Amino acid sequence: MEHRQRASPNTPLPFQQLLNHNDLGVIENPLRRVAEEHVIDRVREFHEKALLHNVVDVATCIRGALLARQEEIFTTREGDHGPISDVEKAALDKEKRTSIWTDTRELKIILSNCSLGSVLQGWVQGAIVAANQVWPGALGLVSLKQNGPTQTGGLAYEVWAFSATNAIVYFAAATVGVFLCDPLTEILTGRRAAIFVAALFTFISSIGIAISGAIALGIPKSWRFQIASSCIPAFALLILVFTGSESPRWLIKQKRYEEAYIVLLRLRGIPLLAARDLIFIYAQLQVETTLFMPTAQDIVELENRIPYLDSQVYQHQIGLSGYARRITQLFTIPRARRATLASFLVMTAQILSGVNIFAFLAATLFEPPDDELPGKPHVPRTSPNRTSLWLFFIFGISNFLYGAETI
């Protein structure tokens, strides 16, 4: 089945032109480029090939596709594939003005996982804040206080040692974590497994720090335990991550369409919206797969139609869409290159603004100088300065309160 609709002054630009020349940032709905009768025919075929009859009937899939194609027309239609029921209309209205308190249970679980992941990131980065006032002295880096040379190589060495210890979390995330995320998602059993592995590494390393502190001191009063406290959110994430569902988009890429629909049904609450999202994600993946084929010779001329690929070709092309190629496309595709450059500039500006100094080194920054008499040796600090920690706490609470408005 093949359908081509030639471009005209009144039709949208071809997908390929939008990909390379999209200065306005237009986000296209691929289903709008296909006539309604062809959408219906393709959904029937997709429903049969995807073996969806066990979880959803073909009529619901067709209605979902028509809703995804043009909501304003679908909600007012009569006759075949209509009209929309009161329950479905209420669900659509709720979707436009929803909040976290009225979302489905499944969506709340996913949001909780995302939130806990952010907590874990911040906790790992901030766990060393109070310990920074103690561990340099405990490990003999006294030049940071004396401002003079020591037997370990002087102030320059100790500043580098202190800075490297604080930077290792970010350095590891940038050089290891970022590049492992995508392969873990593809090699293991989806995105949940990748999150689990990340939390497991954090948990194991934190427990290792705690054990080393216990062995060294025999009692749990150590800066090591402050750093090791990262195991608390890591352990919670290890448990919570598998209470949520797998990514529907990932399931569709793996041809697990029944599971994807079931997940979407739990997320959306009613079959119509679940079918809409299933068809739309499938259509969008077809567009992306076709546009990002490895060479120019492999690109299907899309013109003004949704790409219609044989299922084997489609899955083969998805398999070729490896991590190295996606990294390359960040710089070779104009729209992706602009987004990459914008992200780079924003993150660089954030770092150069100095806000991270307040966020993760505030306790050290606000720490008052020690009262030392001239000629007397420096005595390493054994407990953090509470005033500087309160200032750090106030800074953190302020960030939280301003961010809580978004809820």
mmCIF file of C-alpha atoms in Angstrom:
data_model
loop_
_atom_site.group_PDB
_atom_site.id
_atom_site.type_symbol
_atom_site.label_atom_id
_atom_site.label_comp_id
_atom_site.label_asym_id
_atom_site.label_seq_id
_atom_site.Cartn_x
_atom_site.Cartn_y
_atom_site.Cartn_z
ATOM 1 C CA MET A 1 0.000 0.000 0.000
ATOM 2 C CA GLU A 2 1.592 3.221 -1.104
ATOM 3 C CA HIS A 3 0.311 6.745 -0.960
ATOM 4 C CA ARG A 4 2.052 9.927 -2.046
ATOM 5 C CA GLN A 5 0.727 13.418 -1.748
ATOM 6 C CA ARG A 6 2.690 15.882 -3.825
ATOM 7 C CA ALA A 7 3.769 19.128 -2.251
ATOM 8 C CA SER A 8 1.846 22.257 -3.154
ATOM 9 C CA PRO A 9 1.886 25.836 -1.902
ATOM 10 C CA ASN A 10 -0.814 24.887 0.618
ATOM 11 C CA THR A 11 0.831 21.733 1.967
ATOM 12 C CA PRO A 12 3.523 21.482 4.660
ATOM 13 C CA LEU A 13 7.195 21.264 3.849
ATOM 14 C CA PRO A 14 8.639 17.767 3.398
ATOM 15 C CA PHE A 15 9.983 16.188 6.574
ATOM 16 C CA GLN A 16 13.524 16.232 5.241
ATOM 17 C CA GLN A 17 13.361 19.989 4.716
ATOM 18 C CA LEU A 18 11.975 20.485 8.202
ATOM 19 C CA LEU A 19 14.857 18.455 9.589
ATOM 20 C CA ASN A 20 17.554 20.548 7.908
ATOM 21 C CA HIS A 21 15.848 23.934 7.580
ATOM 22 C CA ASN A 22 13.595 24.447 10.570
ATOM 23 C CA ASP A 23 14.581 27.813 11.977
ATOM 24 C CA LEU A 24 11.144 28.268 13.570
ATOM 25 C CA GLY A 25 11.401 24.990 15.471
ATOM 26 C CA VAL A 26 8.214 23.527 13.972
ATOM 27 C CA ILE A 27 7.167 20.221 15.566
ATOM 28 C CA GLU A 28 5.276 18.205 12.967
ATOM 29 C CA ASN A 29 2.494 15.694 13.552
ATOM 30 C CA PRO A 30 3.251 13.023 10.927
ATOM 31 C CA LEU A 31 -0.323 11.684 10.954
ATOM 32 C CA ARG A 32 -1.670 14.974 9.610
ATOM 33 C CA ARG A 33 0.199 14.378 6.368
ATOM 34 C CA VAL A 34 -1.884 11.295 5.564
ATOM 35 C CA ALA A 35 -5.479 11.234 4.336
ATOM 36 C CA GLU A 36 -7.947 9.853 6.855
ATOM 37 C CA GLU A 37 -8.822 6.760 4.821
ATOM 38 C CA HIS A 38 -5.147 5.838 4.524
ATOM 39 C CA VAL A 39 -4.626 6.294 8.268
ATOM 40 C CA ILE A 40 -7.502 3.883 8.899
ATOM 41 C CA ASP A 41 -6.116 1.299 6.456
ATOM 42 C CA ARG A 42 -2.652 1.455 7.980
ATOM 43 C CA VAL A 43 -3.936 1.193 11.534
ATOM 44 C CA ARG A 44 -5.915 -1.927 10.594
ATOM 45 C CA GLU A 45 -2.774 -3.494 9.176
ATOM 46 C CA PHE A 46 -0.669 -2.409 12.153
ATOM 47 C CA HIS A 47 -3.255 -3.839 14.588
ATOM 48 C CA GLU A 48 -3.117 -7.192 12.814
ATOM 49 C CA LYS A 49 0.664 -7.411 12.481
ATOM 50 C CA ALA A 50 1.266 -6.217 16.047
ATOM 51 C CA LEU A 51 -1.130 -8.865 17.440
ATOM 52 C CA LEU A 52 -2.954 -6.286 19.496
ATOM 53 C CA HIS A 53 -6.299 -8.083 19.426
ATOM 54 C CA ASN A 54 -5.628 -9.575 22.878
ATOM 55 C CA VAL A 55 -5.497 -6.161 24.564
ATOM 56 C CA VAL A 56 -7.401 -3.680 22.390
ATOM 57 C CA ASP A 57 -9.857 -3.883 19.509
ATOM 58 C CA VAL A 58 -9.118 -2.403 16.096
ATOM 59 C CA ALA A 59 -11.956 0.127 16.370
ATOM 60 C CA THR A 60 -10.341 1.712 19.449
ATOM 61 C CA CYS A 61 -6.988 1.872 17.650
ATOM 62 C CA ILE A 62 -8.600 3.597 14.680
ATOM 63 C CA ARG A 63 -10.344 6.110 16.929
ATOM 64 C CA GLY A 64 -7.068 6.709 18.768
ATOM 65 C CA ALA A 65 -5.252 7.316 15.478
ATOM 66 C CA LEU A 66 -7.892 9.780 14.302
ATOM 67 C CA LEU A 67 -7.674 11.567 17.641
ATOM 68 C CA ALA A 68 -3.892 11.768 17.308
ATOM 69 C CA ARG A 69 -4.236 12.981 13.723
ATOM 70 C CA GLN A 70 -6.504 15.955 14.450
ATOM 71 C CA GLU A 71 -8.109 16.284 17.865
ATOM 72 C CA GLU A 72 -10.275 19.307 17.045
ATOM 73 C CA ILE A 73 -12.013 17.420 14.227
ATOM 74 C CA PHE A 74 -12.301 14.097 16.062
ATOM 75 C CA THR A 75 -13.995 15.595 19.126
ATOM 76 C CA THR A 76 -16.824 17.018 16.987
ATOM 77 C CA ARG A 77 -17.321 14.148 14.539
ATOM 78 C CA GLU A 78 -20.425 11.981 14.248
ATOM 79 C CA GLY A 79 -21.128 8.675 12.508
ATOM 80 C CA ASP A 80 -18.301 6.172 11.952
ATOM 81 C CA HIS A 81 -15.558 6.143 14.609
ATOM 82 C CA GLY A 82 -17.515 8.678 16.657
ATOM 83 C CA PRO A 83 -18.912 10.426 18.566
ATOM 84 C CA ILE A 84 -16.664 10.875 21.570
ATOM 85 C CA SER A 85 -18.180 9.742 24.867
ATOM 86 C CA ASP A 86 -18.573 11.926 27.941
ATOM 87 C CA VAL A 87 -15.937 9.890 29.783
ATOM 88 C CA GLU A 88 -13.451 10.319 26.934
ATOM 89 C CA LYS A 89 -14.181 14.025 26.634
ATOM 90 C CA ALA A 90 -13.689 14.476 30.380
ATOM 91 C CA ALA A 91 -10.361 12.619 30.165
ATOM 92 C CA LEU A 92 -9.173 14.895 27.351
ATOM 93 C CA ASP A 93 -10.182 18.001 29.274
ATOM 94 C CA LYS A 94 -8.495 16.707 32.424
ATOM 95 C CA GLU A 95 -5.324 16.024 30.456
ATOM 96 C CA LYS A 96 -5.029 19.700 29.514
ATOM 97 C CA ARG A 97 -5.338 21.018 33.067
ATOM 98 C CA THR A 98 -4.022 18.144 35.115
ATOM 99 C CA SER A 99 -1.701 18.343 38.105
ATOM 100 C CA ILE A 100 0.334 15.777 39.967
ATOM 101 C CA TRP A 101 -2.478 15.336 42.492
ATOM 102 C CA THR A 102 -4.991 14.221 39.849
ATOM 103 C CA ASP A 103 -2.678 12.088 37.702
ATOM 104 C CA THR A 104 -2.984 8.315 37.482
ATOM 105 C CA ARG A 105 -1.203 6.151 40.032
ATOM 106 C CA GLU A 106 1.197 4.856 37.375
ATOM 107 C CA LEU A 107 2.233 8.360 36.359
ATOM 108 C CA LYS A 108 2.771 9.298 40.013
ATOM 109 C CA ILE A 109 5.089 6.307 40.413
ATOM 110 C CA ILE A 110 7.106 7.372 37.358
ATOM 111 C CA LEU A 111 7.300 10.952 38.609
ATOM 112 C CA SER A 112 8.408 9.627 42.015
ATOM 113 C CA ASN A 113 11.193 7.654 40.348
ATOM 114 C CA CYS A 114 12.344 10.751 38.457
ATOM 115 C CA SER A 115 12.205 12.849 41.614
ATOM 116 C CA LEU A 116 14.095 10.262 43.631
ATOM 117 C CA GLY A 117 16.734 10.096 40.916
ATOM 118 C CA SER A 118 17.175 13.864 41.194
ATOM 119 C CA VAL A 119 17.381 13.577 44.981
ATOM 120 C CA LEU A 120 20.067 10.921 44.602
ATOM 121 C CA GLN A 121 22.060 13.133 42.245
ATOM 122 C CA GLY A 122 21.905 16.116 44.593
ATOM 123 C CA TRP A 123 22.621 13.985 47.650
ATOM 124 C CA VAL A 124 25.726 12.433 46.085
ATOM 125 C CA GLN A 125 26.986 15.864 45.082
ATOM 126 C CA GLY A 126 26.169 17.499 48.402
ATOM 127 C CA ALA A 127 27.133 14.707 50.816
ATOM 128 C CA ILE A 128 30.727 15.937 50.948
ATOM 129 C CA VAL A 129 29.767 19.512 51.890
ATOM 130 C CA ALA A 130 30.162 19.148 55.672
ATOM 131 C CA ALA A 131 32.933 16.581 55.338
ATOM 132 C CA ASN A 132 35.013 19.125 53.397
ATOM 133 C CA GLN A 133 35.700 20.951 56.655
ATOM 134 C CA VAL A 134 37.072 17.824 58.328
ATOM 135 C CA TRP A 135 38.600 15.320 55.918
ATOM 136 C CA PRO A 136 41.510 17.521 54.661
ATOM 137 C CA GLY A 137 42.859 17.808 58.176
ATOM 138 C CA ALA A 138 42.148 14.158 58.923
ATOM 139 C CA LEU A 139 44.190 13.144 55.894
ATOM 140 C CA GLY A 140 47.039 15.595 56.527
ATOM 141 C CA LEU A 141 46.204 18.363 54.061
ATOM 142 C CA VAL A 142 46.997 21.099 56.566
ATOM 143 C CA SER A 143 48.417 23.591 54.053
ATOM 144 C CA LEU A 144 44.869 24.477 53.074
ATOM 145 C CA LYS A 145 44.650 26.184 56.472
ATOM 146 C CA GLN A 146 48.258 27.200 57.040
ATOM 147 C CA ASN A 147 48.770 28.592 53.535
ATOM 148 C CA GLY A 148 52.265 27.267 53.437
ATOM 149 C CA PRO A 149 54.329 24.300 52.176
ATOM 150 C CA THR A 150 54.151 20.865 53.795
ATOM 151 C CA GLN A 151 55.969 17.614 53.442
ATOM 152 C CA THR A 152 53.313 16.374 50.987
ATOM 153 C CA GLY A 153 54.296 18.873 48.322
ATOM 154 C CA GLY A 154 52.906 22.213 49.427
ATOM 155 C CA LEU A 155 49.783 24.228 48.945
ATOM 156 C CA ALA A 156 49.463 23.628 45.198
ATOM 157 C CA TYR A 157 49.329 19.844 45.627
ATOM 158 C CA GLU A 158 46.773 20.050 48.436
ATOM 159 C CA VAL A 159 44.501 22.445 46.541
ATOM 160 C CA TRP A 160 44.541 20.057 43.600
ATOM 161 C CA ALA A 161 43.857 17.075 45.888
ATOM 162 C CA PHE A 162 40.939 18.887 47.546
ATOM 163 C CA SER A 163 39.505 20.045 44.218
ATOM 164 C CA ALA A 164 39.864 16.633 42.560
ATOM 165 C CA THR A 165 38.082 14.933 45.452
ATOM 166 C CA ASN A 166 35.137 17.307 45.099
ATOM 167 C CA ALA A 167 35.105 17.085 41.304
ATOM 168 C CA ILE A 168 35.281 13.296 41.010
ATOM 169 C CA VAL A 169 31.481 12.890 41.137
ATOM 170 C CA TYR A 170 30.966 15.241 38.199
ATOM 171 C CA PHE A 171 33.977 13.882 36.320
ATOM 172 C CA ALA A 172 32.762 10.282 36.669
ATOM 173 C CA ALA A 173 29.245 11.247 35.557
ATOM 174 C CA ALA A 174 30.543 13.119 32.505
ATOM 175 C CA THR A 175 33.092 10.533 31.370
ATOM 176 C CA VAL A 176 31.459 7.246 32.417
ATOM 177 C CA GLY A 177 27.828 7.628 33.426
ATOM 178 C CA VAL A 178 26.646 9.664 30.437
ATOM 179 C CA PHE A 179 28.191 7.296 27.903
ATOM 180 C CA LEU A 180 27.005 4.124 29.650
ATOM 181 C CA CYS A 181 23.369 5.209 29.910
ATOM 182 C CA ASP A 182 22.380 4.504 26.302
ATOM 183 C CA PRO A 183 24.199 1.150 25.901
ATOM 184 C CA LEU A 184 22.810 -0.093 29.227
ATOM 185 C CA THR A 185 19.300 0.815 28.095
ATOM 186 C CA GLU A 186 19.686 -1.147 24.862
ATOM 187 C CA ILE A 187 21.711 -4.109 26.175
ATOM 188 C CA LEU A 188 19.770 -4.726 29.386
ATOM 189 C CA THR A 189 16.006 -4.923 29.809
ATOM 190 C CA GLY A 190 15.140 -1.295 29.202
ATOM 191 C CA ARG A 191 15.425 1.986 31.004
ATOM 192 C CA ARG A 192 14.478 0.649 34.415
ATOM 193 C CA ALA A 193 17.467 -1.688 34.396
ATOM 194 C CA ALA A 194 19.808 1.166 33.455
ATOM 195 C CA ILE A 195 18.490 3.248 36.374
ATOM 196 C CA PHE A 196 18.859 0.230 38.659
ATOM 197 C CA VAL A 197 22.509 -0.241 37.677
ATOM 198 C CA ALA A 198 23.267 3.446 38.290
ATOM 199 C CA ALA A 199 21.625 3.318 41.733
ATOM 200 C CA LEU A 200 23.425 0.066 42.524
ATOM 201 C CA PHE A 201 26.845 1.587 41.809
ATOM 202 C CA THR A 202 26.037 4.531 44.078
ATOM 203 C CA PHE A 203 24.725 2.255 46.814
ATOM 204 C CA ILE A 204 27.730 -0.074 46.731
ATOM 205 C CA SER A 205 30.261 2.755 46.764
ATOM 206 C CA SER A 206 28.469 4.492 49.637
ATOM 207 C CA ILE A 207 28.335 1.310 51.689
ATOM 208 C CA GLY A 208 32.037 0.805 50.987
ATOM 209 C CA ILE A 209 32.811 4.274 52.359
ATOM 210 C CA ALA A 210 30.740 3.536 55.481
ATOM 211 C CA ILE A 211 32.522 0.236 56.096
ATOM 212 C CA SER A 212 35.915 1.880 55.705
ATOM 213 C CA GLY A 213 34.892 4.471 58.284
ATOM 214 C CA ALA A 214 33.698 1.821 60.708
ATOM 215 C CA ILE A 215 36.882 -0.168 60.359
ATOM 216 C CA ALA A 216 39.055 2.929 60.799
ATOM 217 C CA LEU A 217 37.268 4.372 63.808
ATOM 218 C CA GLY A 218 35.155 1.618 65.285
ATOM 219 C CA ILE A 219 32.312 4.067 65.937
ATOM 220 C CA PRO A 220 29.934 5.810 63.482
ATOM 221 C CA LYS A 221 31.216 9.343 64.121
ATOM 222 C CA SER A 222 33.170 10.099 60.996
ATOM 223 C CA TRP A 223 33.111 12.338 57.949
ATOM 224 C CA ARG A 224 33.091 9.079 56.003
ATOM 225 C CA PHE A 225 29.549 8.411 57.159
ATOM 226 C CA GLN A 226 28.437 11.841 55.965
ATOM 227 C CA ILE A 227 29.604 10.920 52.467
ATOM 228 C CA ALA A 228 28.224 7.392 52.797
ATOM 229 C CA SER A 229 24.732 8.727 53.546
ATOM 230 C CA SER A 230 24.159 8.713 49.762
ATOM 231 C CA CYS A 231 23.245 5.062 50.176
ATOM 232 C CA ILE A 232 19.859 6.129 51.634
ATOM 233 C CA PRO A 233 18.264 7.514 48.420
ATOM 234 C CA ALA A 234 20.178 4.931 46.353
ATOM 235 C CA PHE A 235 18.584 2.075 48.302
ATOM 236 C CA ALA A 236 15.141 3.672 47.981
ATOM 237 C CA LEU A 237 15.583 4.006 44.205
ATOM 238 C CA LEU A 238 16.705 0.375 43.926
ATOM 239 C CA ILE A 239 13.361 -0.669 45.381
ATOM 240 C CA LEU A 240 11.107 1.891 43.714
ATOM 241 C CA VAL A 241 12.446 1.659 40.157
ATOM 242 C CA PHE A 242 10.806 -1.691 39.405
ATOM 243 C CA THR A 243 7.445 -0.697 40.856
ATOM 244 C CA GLY A 244 6.939 1.521 37.802
ATOM 245 C CA SER A 245 6.422 0.447 34.211
ATOM 246 C CA GLU A 246 8.934 0.240 31.411
ATOM 247 C CA SER A 247 9.120 3.052 28.859
ATOM 248 C CA PRO A 248 6.354 2.578 26.228
ATOM 249 C CA ARG A 249 8.600 4.084 23.567
ATOM 250 C CA TRP A 250 11.332 1.557 24.360
ATOM 251 C CA LEU A 251 8.806 -1.295 24.299
ATOM 252 C CA ILE A 252 7.549 -0.185 20.865
ATOM 253 C CA LYS A 253 11.120 -0.097 19.568
ATOM 254 C CA GLN A 254 11.447 -3.704 20.753
ATOM 255 C CA LYS A 255 8.186 -4.725 18.964
ATOM 256 C CA ARG A 256 6.513 -5.406 22.320
ATOM 257 C CA TYR A 257 3.336 -3.606 21.309
ATOM 258 C CA GLU A 258 0.948 -5.373 23.694
ATOM 259 C CA GLU A 259 3.067 -4.442 26.695
ATOM 260 C CA ALA A 260 3.396 -0.876 25.425
ATOM 261 C CA TYR A 261 -0.387 -0.530 25.166
ATOM 262 C CA ILE A 262 -0.897 -1.949 28.677
ATOM 263 C CA VAL A 263 1.606 0.547 30.098
ATOM 264 C CA LEU A 264 -0.039 3.427 28.248
ATOM 265 C CA LEU A 265 -3.446 2.304 29.512
ATOM 266 C CA ARG A 266 -2.157 2.450 33.095
ATOM 267 C CA LEU A 267 -0.679 5.879 32.420
ATOM 268 C CA ARG A 268 -3.698 7.398 30.644
ATOM 269 C CA GLY A 269 -6.556 5.590 32.355
ATOM 270 C CA ILE A 270 -8.851 5.034 29.337
ATOM 271 C CA PRO A 271 -8.379 2.940 26.147
ATOM 272 C CA LEU A 272 -8.867 5.821 23.696
ATOM 273 C CA LEU A 273 -5.958 7.867 25.032
ATOM 274 C CA ALA A 274 -3.756 4.776 25.339
ATOM 275 C CA ALA A 275 -4.470 3.858 21.694
ATOM 276 C CA ARG A 276 -3.811 7.451 20.632
ATOM 277 C CA ASP A 277 -0.379 7.472 22.263
ATOM 278 C CA LEU A 278 0.510 4.014 20.935
ATOM 279 C CA ILE A 279 -0.247 4.945 17.323
ATOM 280 C CA PHE A 280 1.402 8.352 17.607
ATOM 281 C CA ILE A 281 4.624 6.981 19.128
ATOM 282 C CA TYR A 282 4.780 4.294 16.436
ATOM 283 C CA ALA A 283 4.279 6.873 13.687
ATOM 284 C CA GLN A 284 6.869 9.220 15.173
ATOM 285 C CA LEU A 285 9.409 6.401 15.445
ATOM 286 C CA GLN A 286 8.881 5.607 11.787
ATOM 287 C CA VAL A 287 9.603 9.218 10.857
ATOM 288 C CA GLU A 288 12.716 9.387 13.027
ATOM 289 C CA THR A 289 13.985 6.037 11.788
ATOM 290 C CA THR A 290 13.616 7.021 8.160
ATOM 291 C CA LEU A 291 15.145 10.470 8.547
ATOM 292 C CA PHE A 292 18.152 9.220 10.466
ATOM 293 C CA MET A 293 19.107 6.390 8.127
ATOM 294 C CA PRO A 294 22.900 5.970 7.834
ATOM 295 C CA THR A 295 23.481 7.335 4.325
ATOM 296 C CA ALA A 296 21.783 9.626 1.869
ATOM 297 C CA GLN A 297 21.165 6.671 -0.454
ATOM 298 C CA ASP A 298 19.122 4.951 2.250
ATOM 299 C CA ILE A 299 16.818 7.900 2.930
ATOM 300 C CA VAL A 300 13.262 7.344 1.753
ATOM 301 C CA GLU A 301 11.796 10.373 -0.022
ATOM 302 C CA LEU A 302 9.112 11.358 2.468
ATOM 303 C CA GLU A 303 7.598 14.327 0.650
ATOM 304 C CA ASN A 304 4.324 14.964 2.516
ATOM 305 C CA ARG A 305 3.481 11.503 3.757
ATOM 306 C CA ILE A 306 4.229 9.412 6.799
ATOM 307 C CA PRO A 307 6.956 6.859 6.025
ATOM 308 C CA TYR A 308 5.493 3.403 5.621
ATOM 309 C CA LEU A 309 8.227 0.858 6.159
ATOM 310 C CA ASP A 310 8.136 -2.887 6.104
ATOM 311 C CA SER A 311 8.319 -4.078 9.712
ATOM 312 C CA GLN A 312 11.583 -5.950 9.130
ATOM 313 C CA VAL A 313 13.220 -2.947 7.446
ATOM 314 C CA TYR A 314 11.893 -0.692 10.196
ATOM 315 C CA GLN A 315 13.329 -2.793 13.025
ATOM 316 C CA HIS A 316 16.579 -3.265 11.104
ATOM 317 C CA GLN A 317 17.030 0.493 10.788
ATOM 318 C CA ILE A 318 16.262 0.974 14.486
ATOM 319 C CA GLY A 319 18.961 -1.581 15.237
ATOM 320 C CA LEU A 320 21.431 0.393 13.140
ATOM 321 C CA SER A 321 20.642 3.554 15.076
ATOM 322 C CA GLY A 322 23.494 2.960 17.472
ATOM 323 C CA TYR A 323 24.885 5.231 20.120
ATOM 324 C CA ALA A 324 27.900 6.398 18.097
ATOM 325 C CA ARG A 325 25.641 7.429 15.229
ATOM 326 C CA ARG A 326 23.289 9.342 17.503
ATOM 327 C CA ILE A 327 26.248 11.167 19.051
ATOM 328 C CA THR A 328 27.438 12.099 15.544
ATOM 329 C CA GLN A 329 23.977 13.374 14.619
ATOM 330 C CA LEU A 330 24.131 15.876 17.472
ATOM 331 C CA PHE A 331 26.600 17.776 15.297
ATOM 332 C CA THR A 332 25.654 16.804 11.737
ATOM 333 C CA ILE A 333 21.916 17.580 11.826
ATOM 334 C CA PRO A 334 21.360 21.361 11.917
ATOM 335 C CA ARG A 335 18.411 21.341 14.338
ATOM 336 C CA ALA A 336 20.152 18.930 16.721
ATOM 337 C CA ARG A 337 23.392 20.914 16.424
ATOM 338 C CA ARG A 338 21.634 24.145 17.428
ATOM 339 C CA ALA A 339 20.020 22.429 20.414
ATOM 340 C CA THR A 340 23.364 20.911 21.454
ATOM 341 C CA LEU A 341 25.109 24.281 21.202
ATOM 342 C CA ALA A 342 22.345 26.005 23.185
ATOM 343 C CA SER A 343 22.536 23.366 25.942
ATOM 344 C CA PHE A 344 26.315 23.668 26.062
ATOM 345 C CA LEU A 345 26.148 27.457 26.422
ATOM 346 C CA VAL A 346 23.483 27.313 29.124
ATOM 347 C CA MET A 347 25.388 24.753 31.206
ATOM 348 C CA THR A 348 28.661 26.634 30.732
ATOM 349 C CA ALA A 349 26.999 29.875 31.837
ATOM 350 C CA GLN A 350 25.623 28.140 34.917
ATOM 351 C CA ILE A 351 29.054 26.879 35.913
ATOM 352 C CA LEU A 352 30.847 30.162 35.202
ATOM 353 C CA SER A 353 28.222 32.116 37.162
ATOM 354 C CA GLY A 354 29.538 30.518 40.344
ATOM 355 C CA VAL A 355 26.164 29.209 41.537
ATOM 356 C CA ASN A 356 27.600 25.695 41.903
ATOM 357 C CA ILE A 357 30.083 27.052 44.430
ATOM 358 C CA PHE A 358 27.148 28.012 46.652
ATOM 359 C CA ALA A 359 25.311 24.786 45.908
ATOM 360 C CA PHE A 360 28.079 22.294 46.645
ATOM 361 C CA LEU A 361 30.943 24.140 48.369
ATOM 362 C CA ALA A 362 28.937 26.596 50.469
ATOM 363 C CA ALA A 363 29.991 25.156 53.824
ATOM 364 C CA THR A 364 33.648 25.619 52.897
ATOM 365 C CA LEU A 365 33.022 29.036 51.354
ATOM 366 C CA PHE A 366 31.189 30.324 54.429
ATOM 367 C CA GLU A 367 33.565 28.687 56.913
ATOM 368 C CA PRO A 368 35.173 31.338 59.152
ATOM 369 C CA PRO A 369 38.969 31.385 59.502
ATOM 370 C CA ASP A 370 40.437 29.536 62.463
ATOM 371 C CA ASP A 371 41.629 31.616 65.387
ATOM 372 C CA GLU A 372 45.314 30.805 65.451
ATOM 373 C CA LEU A 373 48.056 32.507 67.401
ATOM 374 C CA PRO A 374 51.228 33.443 65.501
ATOM 375 C CA GLY A 375 53.862 30.776 65.729
ATOM 376 C CA LYS A 376 51.498 28.066 66.988
ATOM 377 C CA PRO A 377 50.872 24.977 64.859
ATOM 378 C CA HIS A 378 47.545 24.494 63.128
ATOM 379 C CA VAL A 379 45.223 21.983 64.801
ATOM 380 C CA PRO A 380 43.067 20.152 62.241
ATOM 381 C CA ARG A 381 39.314 20.579 62.679
ATOM 382 C CA THR A 382 37.519 17.502 64.027
ATOM 383 C CA SER A 383 33.932 18.714 63.508
ATOM 384 C CA PRO A 384 32.330 21.021 60.935
ATOM 385 C CA ASN A 385 31.491 24.640 61.686
ATOM 386 C CA ARG A 386 27.760 24.820 62.391
ATOM 387 C CA THR A 387 27.305 28.434 61.255
ATOM 388 C CA SER A 388 28.539 27.685 57.749
ATOM 389 C CA LEU A 389 26.375 24.559 57.617
ATOM 390 C CA TRP A 390 23.290 26.601 58.545
ATOM 391 C CA LEU A 391 24.068 29.035 55.750
ATOM 392 C CA PHE A 392 24.385 26.107 53.339
ATOM 393 C CA PHE A 393 21.080 24.700 54.614
ATOM 394 C CA ILE A 394 19.310 28.033 54.072
ATOM 395 C CA PHE A 395 20.639 28.189 50.517
ATOM 396 C CA GLY A 396 19.345 24.664 49.824
ATOM 397 C CA ILE A 397 15.923 25.365 51.348
ATOM 398 C CA SER A 398 15.615 28.514 49.228
ATOM 399 C CA ASN A 399 16.261 26.477 46.078
ATOM 400 C CA PHE A 400 13.652 23.948 47.147
ATOM 401 C CA LEU A 401 10.972 26.526 47.936
ATOM 402 C CA TYR A 402 11.398 28.301 44.623
ATOM 403 C CA GLY A 403 11.305 24.986 42.784
ATOM 404 C CA ALA A 404 8.231 23.775 44.702
ATOM 405 C CA GLU A 405 6.113 26.344 42.867
ATOM 406 C CA THR A 406 6.164 24.134 39.773
ATOM 407 C CA ILE A 407 4.221 21.388 41.564
#
